[in-house]
mmCIF file of C-alpha atoms in Angstrom:
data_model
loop_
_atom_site.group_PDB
_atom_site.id
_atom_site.type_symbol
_atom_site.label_atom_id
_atom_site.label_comp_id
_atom_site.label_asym_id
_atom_site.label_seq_id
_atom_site.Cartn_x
_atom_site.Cartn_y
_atom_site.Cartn_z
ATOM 1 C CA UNK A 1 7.971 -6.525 -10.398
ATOM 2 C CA UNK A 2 9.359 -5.389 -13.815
ATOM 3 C CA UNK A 3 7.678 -8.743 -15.117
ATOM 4 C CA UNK A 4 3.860 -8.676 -13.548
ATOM 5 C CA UNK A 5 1.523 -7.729 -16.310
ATOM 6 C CA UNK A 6 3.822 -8.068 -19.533
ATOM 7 C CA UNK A 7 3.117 -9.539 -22.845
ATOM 8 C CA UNK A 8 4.456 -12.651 -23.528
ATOM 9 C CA UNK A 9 7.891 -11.305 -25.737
ATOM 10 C CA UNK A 10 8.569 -8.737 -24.319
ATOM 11 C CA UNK A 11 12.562 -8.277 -23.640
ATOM 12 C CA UNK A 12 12.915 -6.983 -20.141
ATOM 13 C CA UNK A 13 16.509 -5.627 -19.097
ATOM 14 C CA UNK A 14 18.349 -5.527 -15.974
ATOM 15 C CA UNK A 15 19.310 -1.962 -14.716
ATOM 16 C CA UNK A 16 22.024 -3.100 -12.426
ATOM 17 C CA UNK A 17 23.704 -5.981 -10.659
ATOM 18 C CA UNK A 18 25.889 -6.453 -7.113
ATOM 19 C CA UNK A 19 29.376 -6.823 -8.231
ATOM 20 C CA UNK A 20 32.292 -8.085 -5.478
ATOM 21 C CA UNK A 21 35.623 -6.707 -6.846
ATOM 22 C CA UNK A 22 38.406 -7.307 -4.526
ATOM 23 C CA UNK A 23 36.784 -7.254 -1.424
ATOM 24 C CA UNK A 24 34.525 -4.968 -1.869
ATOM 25 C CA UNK A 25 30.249 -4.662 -3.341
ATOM 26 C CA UNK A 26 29.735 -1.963 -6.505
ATOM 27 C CA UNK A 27 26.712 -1.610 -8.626
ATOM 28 C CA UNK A 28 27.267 -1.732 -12.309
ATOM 29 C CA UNK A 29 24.966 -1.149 -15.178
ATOM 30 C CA UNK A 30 24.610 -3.907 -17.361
ATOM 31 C CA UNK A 31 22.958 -5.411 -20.790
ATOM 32 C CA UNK A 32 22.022 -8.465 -19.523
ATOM 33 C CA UNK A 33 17.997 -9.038 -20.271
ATOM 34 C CA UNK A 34 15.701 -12.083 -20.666
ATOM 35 C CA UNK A 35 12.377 -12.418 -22.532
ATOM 36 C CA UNK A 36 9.017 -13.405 -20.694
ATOM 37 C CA UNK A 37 7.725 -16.721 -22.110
ATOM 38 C CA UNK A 38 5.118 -18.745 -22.228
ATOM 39 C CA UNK A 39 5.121 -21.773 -20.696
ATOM 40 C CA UNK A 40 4.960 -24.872 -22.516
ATOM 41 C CA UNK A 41 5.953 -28.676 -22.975
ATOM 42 C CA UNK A 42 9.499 -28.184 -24.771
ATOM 43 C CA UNK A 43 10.539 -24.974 -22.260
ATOM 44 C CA UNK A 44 9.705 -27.638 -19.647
ATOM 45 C CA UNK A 45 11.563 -30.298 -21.322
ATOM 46 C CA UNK A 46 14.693 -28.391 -21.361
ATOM 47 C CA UNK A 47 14.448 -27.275 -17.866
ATOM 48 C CA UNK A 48 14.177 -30.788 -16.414
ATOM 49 C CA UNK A 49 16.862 -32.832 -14.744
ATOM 50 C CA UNK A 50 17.859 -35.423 -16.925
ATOM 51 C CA UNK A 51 17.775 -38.212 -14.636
ATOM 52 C CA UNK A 52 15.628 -40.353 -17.294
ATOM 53 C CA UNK A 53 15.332 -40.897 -20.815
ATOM 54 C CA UNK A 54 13.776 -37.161 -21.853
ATOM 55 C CA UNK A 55 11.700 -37.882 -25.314
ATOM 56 C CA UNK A 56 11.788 -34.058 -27.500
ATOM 57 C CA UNK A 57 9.751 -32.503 -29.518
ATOM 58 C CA UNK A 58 9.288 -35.068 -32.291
ATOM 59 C CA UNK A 59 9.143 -37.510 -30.254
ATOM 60 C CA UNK A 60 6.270 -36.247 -28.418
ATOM 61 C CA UNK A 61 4.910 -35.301 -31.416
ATOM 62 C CA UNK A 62 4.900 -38.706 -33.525
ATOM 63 C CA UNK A 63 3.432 -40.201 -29.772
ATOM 64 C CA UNK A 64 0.527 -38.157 -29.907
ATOM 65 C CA UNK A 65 -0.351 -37.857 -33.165
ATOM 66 C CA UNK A 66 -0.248 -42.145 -33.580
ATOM 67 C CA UNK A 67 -2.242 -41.875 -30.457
ATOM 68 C CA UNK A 68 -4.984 -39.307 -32.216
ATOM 69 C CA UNK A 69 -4.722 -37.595 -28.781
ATOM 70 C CA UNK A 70 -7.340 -34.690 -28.504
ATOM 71 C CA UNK A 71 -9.447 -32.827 -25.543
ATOM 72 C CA UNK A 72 -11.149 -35.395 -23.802
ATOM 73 C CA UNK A 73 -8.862 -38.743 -24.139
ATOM 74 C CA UNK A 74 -8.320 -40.740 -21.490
ATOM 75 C CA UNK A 75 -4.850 -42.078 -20.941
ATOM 76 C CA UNK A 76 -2.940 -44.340 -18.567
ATOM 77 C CA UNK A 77 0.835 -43.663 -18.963
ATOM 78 C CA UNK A 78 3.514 -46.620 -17.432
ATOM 79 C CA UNK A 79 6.607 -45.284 -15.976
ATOM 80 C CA UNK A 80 6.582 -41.301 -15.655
ATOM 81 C CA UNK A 81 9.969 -40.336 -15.368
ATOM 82 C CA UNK A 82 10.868 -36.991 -15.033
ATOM 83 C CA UNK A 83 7.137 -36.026 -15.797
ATOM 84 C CA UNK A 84 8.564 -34.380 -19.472
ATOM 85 C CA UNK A 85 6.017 -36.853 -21.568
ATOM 86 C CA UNK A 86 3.260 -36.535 -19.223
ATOM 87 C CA UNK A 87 2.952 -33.246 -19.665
ATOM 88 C CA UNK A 88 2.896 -33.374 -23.409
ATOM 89 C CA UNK A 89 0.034 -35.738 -22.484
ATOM 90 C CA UNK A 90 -1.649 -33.893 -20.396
ATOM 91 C CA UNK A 91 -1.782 -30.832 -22.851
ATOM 92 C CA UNK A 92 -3.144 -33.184 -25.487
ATOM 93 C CA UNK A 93 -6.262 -33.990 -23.458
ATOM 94 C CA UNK A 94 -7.104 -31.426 -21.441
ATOM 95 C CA UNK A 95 -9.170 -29.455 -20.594
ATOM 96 C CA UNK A 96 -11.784 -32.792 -20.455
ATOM 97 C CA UNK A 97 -9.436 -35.257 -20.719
ATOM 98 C CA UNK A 98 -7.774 -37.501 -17.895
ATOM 99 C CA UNK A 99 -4.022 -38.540 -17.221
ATOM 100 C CA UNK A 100 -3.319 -41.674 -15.329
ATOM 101 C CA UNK A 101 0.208 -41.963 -14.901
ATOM 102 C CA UNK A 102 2.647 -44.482 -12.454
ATOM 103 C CA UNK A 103 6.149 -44.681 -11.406
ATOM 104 C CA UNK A 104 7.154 -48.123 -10.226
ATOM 105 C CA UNK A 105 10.610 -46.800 -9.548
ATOM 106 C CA UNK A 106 10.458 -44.920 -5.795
ATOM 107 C CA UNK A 107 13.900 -43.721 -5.920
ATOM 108 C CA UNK A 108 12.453 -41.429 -9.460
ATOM 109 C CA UNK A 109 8.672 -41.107 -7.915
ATOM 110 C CA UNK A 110 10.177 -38.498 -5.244
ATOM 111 C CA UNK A 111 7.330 -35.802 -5.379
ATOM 112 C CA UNK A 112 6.227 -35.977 -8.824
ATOM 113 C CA UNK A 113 2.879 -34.568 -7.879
ATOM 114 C CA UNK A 114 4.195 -31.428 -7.018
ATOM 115 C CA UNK A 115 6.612 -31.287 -10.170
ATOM 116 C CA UNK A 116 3.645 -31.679 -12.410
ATOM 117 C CA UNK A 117 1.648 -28.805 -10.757
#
C-alpha cells in the first residue's frame, strides 16, 4: 500500500521485517528501502531469465535506429527468445505500429504471450 499513488523516484523504506533468531520470530527496524520505477525495456532486460542470447541497450539501440523504427512500423521478428528484443520493438512502434514475432523453438515458446503482457 505504501507504493499506490507515488511518483516515479520516490525512495520508499521498510519500517520493519520478521526476523527468526534461534527459534524464535522478532520484529526489527530496518534501513532497507527500494525506489518505485518506471518500467521500461532495459529494467525488463535485466529481470529476464537468461535462457537466450539477451541483446542490451546498444544493441537494441543500433537495431532500431538501422531499422528507422518509429510509431506506426510494421515488423515481423524471427526467433523471440526471452521476449527482451521484442519489447524494445514493440516500444519503437507503438502506439500504431504492429509486432509480428515467432518462436520455432517450443521448448523457449512456453507462454510467451503472457510474458509480453
Amino acid at each position: 500500500d505504501d507504493v499506490i499513488g507515488k511518483k516515479y523516484g520516490t525512495r520508499i523504506y521498510s519500517t520493519s521485517r520478521q526476523v527468526k533468531t534461534k527459534g524464535r520470530k522478532r520484529t526489527r527496524n530496518t534501513t532497507d528501502y527500494m525506489y518505485i520505477m518506471s518500467f521500461s525495456p532495459e529494467i525488463w532486460t535485466e529481470s529476464l531469465s537468461h535462457r537466450t542470447q539477451i541483446l542490451y541497450t546498444t544493441d537494441n539501440s543500433v537495431i532500431v535506429g538501422n531499422l528507422h523504427l518509429k510509431p506506426g512500423c510494421r515488423v515481423a521478428e524471427s526467433g523471440t527468445g526471452s521476449g527482451s528484443l521484442s519489447h524494445v520493438l514493440a516500444r519503437a512502434i507503438c502506439p500504431e505500429g504492429h509486432l509480428d514475432t515467432y518462436e520455432f523453438n517450443d521448448h523457449r515458446d512456453g507462454n510467451k504471450i503472457e510474458t509480453l503482457k
